C-alpha positions as a printed NumPy array, in Angstrom:
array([[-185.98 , -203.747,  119.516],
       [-187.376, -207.047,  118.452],
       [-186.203, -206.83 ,  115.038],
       [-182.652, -206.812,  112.994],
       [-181.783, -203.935,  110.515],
       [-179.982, -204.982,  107.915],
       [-178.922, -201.882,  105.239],
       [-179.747, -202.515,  101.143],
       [-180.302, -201.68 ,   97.85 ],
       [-183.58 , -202.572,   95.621],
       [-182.873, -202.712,   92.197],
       [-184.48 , -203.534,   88.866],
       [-181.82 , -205.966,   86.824],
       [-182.682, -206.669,   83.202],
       [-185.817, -208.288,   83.863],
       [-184.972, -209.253,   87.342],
       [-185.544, -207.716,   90.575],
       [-184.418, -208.078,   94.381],
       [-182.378, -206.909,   97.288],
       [-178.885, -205.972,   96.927],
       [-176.411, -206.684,   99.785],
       [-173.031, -205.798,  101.149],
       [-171.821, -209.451,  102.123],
       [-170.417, -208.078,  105.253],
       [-173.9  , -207.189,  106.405],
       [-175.2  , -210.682,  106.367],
       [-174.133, -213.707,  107.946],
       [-171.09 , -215.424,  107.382],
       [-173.245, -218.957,  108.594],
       [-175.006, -220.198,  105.162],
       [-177.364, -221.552,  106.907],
       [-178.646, -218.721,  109.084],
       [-177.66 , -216.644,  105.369],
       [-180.523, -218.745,  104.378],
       [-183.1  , -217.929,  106.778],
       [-182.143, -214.293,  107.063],
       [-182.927, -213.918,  103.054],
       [-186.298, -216.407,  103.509],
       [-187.468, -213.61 ,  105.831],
       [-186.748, -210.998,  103.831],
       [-188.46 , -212.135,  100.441],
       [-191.398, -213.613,  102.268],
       [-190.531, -217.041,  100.732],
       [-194.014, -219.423,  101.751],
       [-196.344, -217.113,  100.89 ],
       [-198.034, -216.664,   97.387],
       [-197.392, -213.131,   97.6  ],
       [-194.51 , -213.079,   99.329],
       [-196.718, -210.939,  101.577],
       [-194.625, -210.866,  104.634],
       [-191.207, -209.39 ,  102.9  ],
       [-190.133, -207.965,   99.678],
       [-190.705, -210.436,   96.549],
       [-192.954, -210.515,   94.15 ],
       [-194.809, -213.806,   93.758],
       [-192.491, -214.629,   90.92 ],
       [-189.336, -216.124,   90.606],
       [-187.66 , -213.19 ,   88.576],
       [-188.966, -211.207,   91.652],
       [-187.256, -212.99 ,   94.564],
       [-183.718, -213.375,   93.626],
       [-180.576, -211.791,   96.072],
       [-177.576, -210.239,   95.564],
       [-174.597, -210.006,   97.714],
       [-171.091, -207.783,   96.928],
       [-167.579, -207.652,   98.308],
       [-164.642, -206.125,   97.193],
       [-162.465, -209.219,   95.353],
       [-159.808, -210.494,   96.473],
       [-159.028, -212.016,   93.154],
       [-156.347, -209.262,   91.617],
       [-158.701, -209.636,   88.215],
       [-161.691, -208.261,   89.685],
       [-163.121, -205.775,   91.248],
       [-166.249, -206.952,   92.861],
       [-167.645, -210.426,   94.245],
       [-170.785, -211.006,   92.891],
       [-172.857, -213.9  ,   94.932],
       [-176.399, -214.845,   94.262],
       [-179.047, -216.589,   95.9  ],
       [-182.588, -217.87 ,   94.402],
       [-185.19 , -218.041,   96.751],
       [-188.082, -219.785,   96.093],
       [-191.481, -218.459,   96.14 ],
       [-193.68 , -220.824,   98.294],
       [-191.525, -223.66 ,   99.735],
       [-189.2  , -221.995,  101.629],
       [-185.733, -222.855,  100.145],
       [-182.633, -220.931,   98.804],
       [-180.357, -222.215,   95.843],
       [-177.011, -220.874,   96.584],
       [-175.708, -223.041,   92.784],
       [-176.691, -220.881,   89.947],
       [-176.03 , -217.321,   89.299],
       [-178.479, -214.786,   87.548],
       [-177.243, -212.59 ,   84.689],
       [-180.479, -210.227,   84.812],
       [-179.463, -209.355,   88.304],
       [-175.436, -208.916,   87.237],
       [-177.223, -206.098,   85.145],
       [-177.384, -203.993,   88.542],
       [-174.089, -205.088,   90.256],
       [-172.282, -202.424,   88.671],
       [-174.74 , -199.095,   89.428],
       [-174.899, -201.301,   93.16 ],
       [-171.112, -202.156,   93.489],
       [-171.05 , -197.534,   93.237],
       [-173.886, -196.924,   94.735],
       [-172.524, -199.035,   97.809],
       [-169.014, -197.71 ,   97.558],
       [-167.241, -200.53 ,   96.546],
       [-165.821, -199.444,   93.1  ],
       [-164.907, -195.492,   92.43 ],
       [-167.285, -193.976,   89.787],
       [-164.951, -193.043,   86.651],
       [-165.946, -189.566,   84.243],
       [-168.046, -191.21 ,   81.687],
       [-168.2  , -194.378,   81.974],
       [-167.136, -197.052,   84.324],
       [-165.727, -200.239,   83.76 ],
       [-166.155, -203.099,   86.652],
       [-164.545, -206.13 ,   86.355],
       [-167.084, -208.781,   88.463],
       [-166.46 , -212.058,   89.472],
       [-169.311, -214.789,   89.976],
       [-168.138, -216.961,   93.068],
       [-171.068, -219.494,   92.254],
       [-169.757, -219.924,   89.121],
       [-166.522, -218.696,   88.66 ],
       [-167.282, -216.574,   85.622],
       [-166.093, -213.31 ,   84.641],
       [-167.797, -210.261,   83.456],
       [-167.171, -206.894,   82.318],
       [-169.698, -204.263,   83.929],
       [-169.847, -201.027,   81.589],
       [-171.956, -198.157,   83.313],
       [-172.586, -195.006,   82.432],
       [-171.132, -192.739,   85.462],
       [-171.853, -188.894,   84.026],
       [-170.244, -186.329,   86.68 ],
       [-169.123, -189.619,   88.702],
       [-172.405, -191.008,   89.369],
       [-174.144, -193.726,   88.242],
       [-176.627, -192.621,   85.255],
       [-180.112, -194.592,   84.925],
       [-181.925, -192.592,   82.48 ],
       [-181.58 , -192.876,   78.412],
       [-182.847, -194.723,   75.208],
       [-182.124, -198.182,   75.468],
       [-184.766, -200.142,   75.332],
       [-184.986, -204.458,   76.696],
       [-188.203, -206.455,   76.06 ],
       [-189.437, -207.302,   79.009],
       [-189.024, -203.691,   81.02 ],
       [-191.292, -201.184,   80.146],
       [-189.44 , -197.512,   78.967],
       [-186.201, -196.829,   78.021],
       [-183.171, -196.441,   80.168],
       [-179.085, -196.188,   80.193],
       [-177.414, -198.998,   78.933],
       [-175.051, -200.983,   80.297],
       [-172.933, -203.676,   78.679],
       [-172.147, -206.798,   79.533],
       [-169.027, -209.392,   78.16 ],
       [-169.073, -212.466,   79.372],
       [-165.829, -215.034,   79.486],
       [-164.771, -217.951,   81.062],
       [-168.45 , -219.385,   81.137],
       [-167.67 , -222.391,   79.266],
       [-168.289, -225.17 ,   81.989],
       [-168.496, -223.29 ,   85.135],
       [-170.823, -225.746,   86.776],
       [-169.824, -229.148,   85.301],
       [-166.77 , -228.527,   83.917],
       [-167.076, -228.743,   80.043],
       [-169.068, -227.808,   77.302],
       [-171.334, -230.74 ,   76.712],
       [-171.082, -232.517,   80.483],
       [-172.305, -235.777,   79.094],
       [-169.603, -235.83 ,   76.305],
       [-172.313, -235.676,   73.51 ],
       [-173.769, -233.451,   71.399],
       [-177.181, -235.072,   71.605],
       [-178.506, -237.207,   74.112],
       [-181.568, -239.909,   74.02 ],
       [-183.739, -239.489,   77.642],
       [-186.944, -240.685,   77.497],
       [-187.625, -241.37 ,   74.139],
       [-186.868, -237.373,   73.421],
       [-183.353, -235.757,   72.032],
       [-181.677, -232.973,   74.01 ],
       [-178.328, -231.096,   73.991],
       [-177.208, -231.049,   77.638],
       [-174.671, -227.89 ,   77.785],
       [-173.006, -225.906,   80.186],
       [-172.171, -222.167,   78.925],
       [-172.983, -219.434,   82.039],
       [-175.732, -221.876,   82.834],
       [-176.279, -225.86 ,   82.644],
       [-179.111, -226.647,   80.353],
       [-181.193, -229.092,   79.617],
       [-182.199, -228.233,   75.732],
       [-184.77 , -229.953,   73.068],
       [-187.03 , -229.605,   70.768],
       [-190.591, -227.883,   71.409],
       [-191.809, -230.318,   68.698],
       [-190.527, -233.311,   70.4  ],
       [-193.371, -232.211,   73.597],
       [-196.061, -231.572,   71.218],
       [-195.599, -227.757,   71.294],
       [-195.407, -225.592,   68.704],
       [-192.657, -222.808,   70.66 ],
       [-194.619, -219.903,   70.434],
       [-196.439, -220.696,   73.196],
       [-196.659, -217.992,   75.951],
       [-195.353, -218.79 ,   79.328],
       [-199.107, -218.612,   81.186],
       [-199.51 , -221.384,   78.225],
       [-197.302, -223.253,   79.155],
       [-197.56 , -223.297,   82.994],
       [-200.807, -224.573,   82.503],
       [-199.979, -227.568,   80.746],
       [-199.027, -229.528,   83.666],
       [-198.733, -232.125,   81.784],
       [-195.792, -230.932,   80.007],
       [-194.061, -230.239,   83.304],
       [-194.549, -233.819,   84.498],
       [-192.781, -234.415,   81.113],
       [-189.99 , -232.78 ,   80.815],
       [-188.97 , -232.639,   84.784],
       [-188.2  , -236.442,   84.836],
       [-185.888, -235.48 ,   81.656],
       [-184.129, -232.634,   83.719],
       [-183.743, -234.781,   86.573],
       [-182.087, -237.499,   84.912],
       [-179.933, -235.091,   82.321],
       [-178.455, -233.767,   85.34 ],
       [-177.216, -236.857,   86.974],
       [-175.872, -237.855,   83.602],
       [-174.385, -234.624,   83.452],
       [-172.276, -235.237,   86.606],
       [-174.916, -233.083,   88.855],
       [-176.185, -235.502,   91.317],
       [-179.435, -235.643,   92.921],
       [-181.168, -232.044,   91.08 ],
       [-184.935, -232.982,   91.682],
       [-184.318, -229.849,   94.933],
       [-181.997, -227.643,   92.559],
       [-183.226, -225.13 ,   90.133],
       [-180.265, -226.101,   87.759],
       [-179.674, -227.152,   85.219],
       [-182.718, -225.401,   83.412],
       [-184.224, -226.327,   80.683],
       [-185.186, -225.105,   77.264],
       [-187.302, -225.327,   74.257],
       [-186.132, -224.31 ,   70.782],
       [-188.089, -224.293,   67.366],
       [-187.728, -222.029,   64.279],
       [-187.981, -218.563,   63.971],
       [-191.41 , -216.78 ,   63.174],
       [-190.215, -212.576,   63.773],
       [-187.235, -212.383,   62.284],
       [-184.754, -213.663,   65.001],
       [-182.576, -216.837,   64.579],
       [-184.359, -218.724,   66.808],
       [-187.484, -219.02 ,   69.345],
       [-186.663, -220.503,   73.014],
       [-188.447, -220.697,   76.182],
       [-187.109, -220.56 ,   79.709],
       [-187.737, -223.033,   82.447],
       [-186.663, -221.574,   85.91 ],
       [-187.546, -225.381,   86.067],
       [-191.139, -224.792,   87.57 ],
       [-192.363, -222.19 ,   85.699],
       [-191.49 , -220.622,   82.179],
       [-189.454, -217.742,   82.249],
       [-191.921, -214.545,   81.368],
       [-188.653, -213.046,   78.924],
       [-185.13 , -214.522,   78.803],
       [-182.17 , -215.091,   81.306],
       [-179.266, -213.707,   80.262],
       [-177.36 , -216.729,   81.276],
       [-179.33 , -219.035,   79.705],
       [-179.452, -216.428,   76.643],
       [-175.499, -217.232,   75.782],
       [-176.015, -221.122,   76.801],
       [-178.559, -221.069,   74.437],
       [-177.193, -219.244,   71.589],
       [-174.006, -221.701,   72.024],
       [-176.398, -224.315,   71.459],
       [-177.494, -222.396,   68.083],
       [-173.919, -222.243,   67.443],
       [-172.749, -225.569,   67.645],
       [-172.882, -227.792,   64.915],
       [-174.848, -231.288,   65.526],
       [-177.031, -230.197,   68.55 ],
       [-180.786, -230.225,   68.637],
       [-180.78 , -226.589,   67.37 ],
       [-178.931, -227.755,   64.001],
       [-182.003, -227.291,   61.127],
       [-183.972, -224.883,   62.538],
       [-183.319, -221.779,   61.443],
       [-180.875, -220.118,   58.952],
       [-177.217, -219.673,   60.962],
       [-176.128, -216.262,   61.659],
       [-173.231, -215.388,   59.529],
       [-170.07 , -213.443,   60.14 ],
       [-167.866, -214.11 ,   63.661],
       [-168.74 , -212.119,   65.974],
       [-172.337, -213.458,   65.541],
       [-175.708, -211.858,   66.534],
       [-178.035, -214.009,   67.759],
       [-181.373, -213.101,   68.218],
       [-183.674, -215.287,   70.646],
       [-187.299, -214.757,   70.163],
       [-188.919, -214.851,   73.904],
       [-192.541, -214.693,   75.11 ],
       [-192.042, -210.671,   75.6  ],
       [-189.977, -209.841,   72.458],
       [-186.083, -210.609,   71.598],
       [-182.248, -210.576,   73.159],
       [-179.911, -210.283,   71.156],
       [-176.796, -211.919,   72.163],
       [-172.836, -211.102,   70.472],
       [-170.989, -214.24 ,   70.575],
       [-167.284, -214.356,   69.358],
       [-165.948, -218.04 ,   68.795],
       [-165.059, -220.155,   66.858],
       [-166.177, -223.916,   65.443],
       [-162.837, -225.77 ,   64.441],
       [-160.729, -228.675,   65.174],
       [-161.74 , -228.845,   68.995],
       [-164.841, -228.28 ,   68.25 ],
       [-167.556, -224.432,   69.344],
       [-164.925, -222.297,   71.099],
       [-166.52 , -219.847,   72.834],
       [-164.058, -216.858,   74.204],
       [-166.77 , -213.87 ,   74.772],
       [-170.631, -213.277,   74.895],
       [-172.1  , -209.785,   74.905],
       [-175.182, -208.33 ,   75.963],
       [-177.273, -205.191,   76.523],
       [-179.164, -204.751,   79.303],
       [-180.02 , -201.705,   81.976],
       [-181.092, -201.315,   85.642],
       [-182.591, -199.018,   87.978],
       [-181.966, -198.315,   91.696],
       [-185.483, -198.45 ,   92.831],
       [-185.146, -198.186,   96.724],
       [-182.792, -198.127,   99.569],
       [-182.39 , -198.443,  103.296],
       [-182.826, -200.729,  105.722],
       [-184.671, -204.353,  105.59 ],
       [-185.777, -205.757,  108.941],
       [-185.507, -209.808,  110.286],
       [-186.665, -210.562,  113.797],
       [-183.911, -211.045,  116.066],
       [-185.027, -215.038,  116.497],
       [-183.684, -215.415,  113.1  ],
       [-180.616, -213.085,  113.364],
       [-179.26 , -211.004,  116.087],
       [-176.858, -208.953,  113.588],
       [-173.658, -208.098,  114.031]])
């Protein structure tokens, strides 16, 4: 046989999609990790015709579990972005839309027992170090994915599943605000540079010429924008302590302006070369931290959300997420010690993937 079989899981997350793995089915070598999951998204192609993604960047994003080690969790949870056209894989940032479907995988796979009811799984993010609570519904001890809740983004309804979120506060670069500021000057235009779940890159729409309520097809053709705001990224993210990030997706960036639906505030998403179609739910909490803090380029556009915890609710280009943040803004500054979310999942397919053997001779 000329080809490798490698066993998975497909699975809608939030408004993600991709393979899910059992580490110990892949190869240990990050390197020949890399080429394995090129082959299997199709990464060069448009299409992605020759493997499984989608065309899109929310469509060609990995998964890989293992049972933890760490006596606080239950499941590793490692991620890989690969790109669409130009062949590469980001092994740095981690995905919350895919987390939605590491719990249903992590039982589906038989790496955490399925509870009566409902099933807690306590995942760890190696890429990031973060911590998350995983709360599925497990009817009869198996993983449920029908039922009425509803994300924008994901047509239907299905089972919920709830996500907290701690320890995010600078996973990547350490702290809060990696340059030590609450605003910086780059290029003649202000931004918040923040690391919560995600490093960020945050401003204005205004400060582009946009209005915000743009919609992502919009604003992925206005090049001009892009040739913008990437020299902006590149340099926030050496002054953030990043390095070189001109061949990283991270730090993302974002685009805030004021309300117009009812939410707290209207963002867009940059994945950083194309505008996210809804919301990422780890740039979801970095940027509702941002609405949170005091000072930042967020302070004056909307109305804060009262009350601790706080809802807020992020206008996107396909509707709203609502994220539940509990902190606190004292002495030492935005605390943040939890950030909740709703999102569901659906197992979609499962079986075997194939490589050829000249990339990977298996196991």
């Amino acid at each position: 046989m000329t080809q490798t079989a490698i066993p998975f899981h497909f699975f809608r997350g939030g408004t993600s999609r991709g393979p899910y793995f059992n580490r110990a089915d892949l190869p240990e070598d990050r390197d020949t990790l890399a080429q394995v999951l090129l082959s299997v998204l199709g990464s060069g192609h448009a299409l992605n015709i020759d493997g499984l993604g989608g065309g899109a960047a929310v469509t060609t994003k990995v998964a890989m579990l293992s049972p933890s080690a760490d006596p606080d969790a239950d499941v590793d949870y490692f991620f890989a972005q690969v790109s669409v056209l130009d062949r590469t894989v980001d092994f740095k940032p981690t995905c919350g839309n895919i987390l939605s479907a590491v719990g249903p995988a992590a039982v589906e796979m038989g790496l955490v027992p399925a509870l009566a009811d409902e099933t807690r799984i306590r995942v760890l993010s190696t890429n990031t170090g973060a911590r998350i609570e995983a709360v599925v519904q497990t009817p009869d001890g198996a993983v449920r994915y029908d039922g009425d809740a509803a994300i924008d983004g994901v047509p239907g309804t299905a089972a919920p599943i709830y996500l907290n979120f701690m320890d995010v506060v600078g996973s990547t670069c350490g702290a809060l605000l990696p340059t030590g500021n609450l605003r910086d000057v780059i290029d003649g235009v202000e931004v918040t540079c923040m690391d919560v779940a995600m490093p960020m890159v945050i401003a204005r729409a205004a400060d582009f010429g946009l209005t915000g309520f743009e919609s992502a097809e919009e604003l992925d053709a206005n090049r001009a924008f892009y040739a913008r705001m990437e020299p902006i990224r590149i340099e926030a993210g050496k002054r953030m302590g990043m390095g070189d990030v001109s061949g990283s997706v991270t730090p993302k960036f974002g685009l805030l302006a004021a309300p117009r639906n009812g939410g707290t505030v209207t963002a867009r998403y940059f994945m950083p070369k194309n505008c996210h179609p809804t919301m990422a739910v780890t740039g979801s909490q970095c940027l509702a931290s941002c609405v949170l803090t005091p000072g930042t380029v967020a302070t004056g556009l909307f109305e804060p959300p009262a009350g601790v915890p706080a809802v807020v609710v992020i206008e996107h280009p396909s509707g709203t997420i609502d994220v539940t943040v509990d902190y606190e803004n004292g002495a030492d500054g935005f605390v943040l010690r939890s950030a909740g979310l709703l999102r569901t999942a659906r197992l979609l397919a499962r079986g075997e993937v194939f490589v050829p053997k000249a990339i990977w001779q298996g196991r």
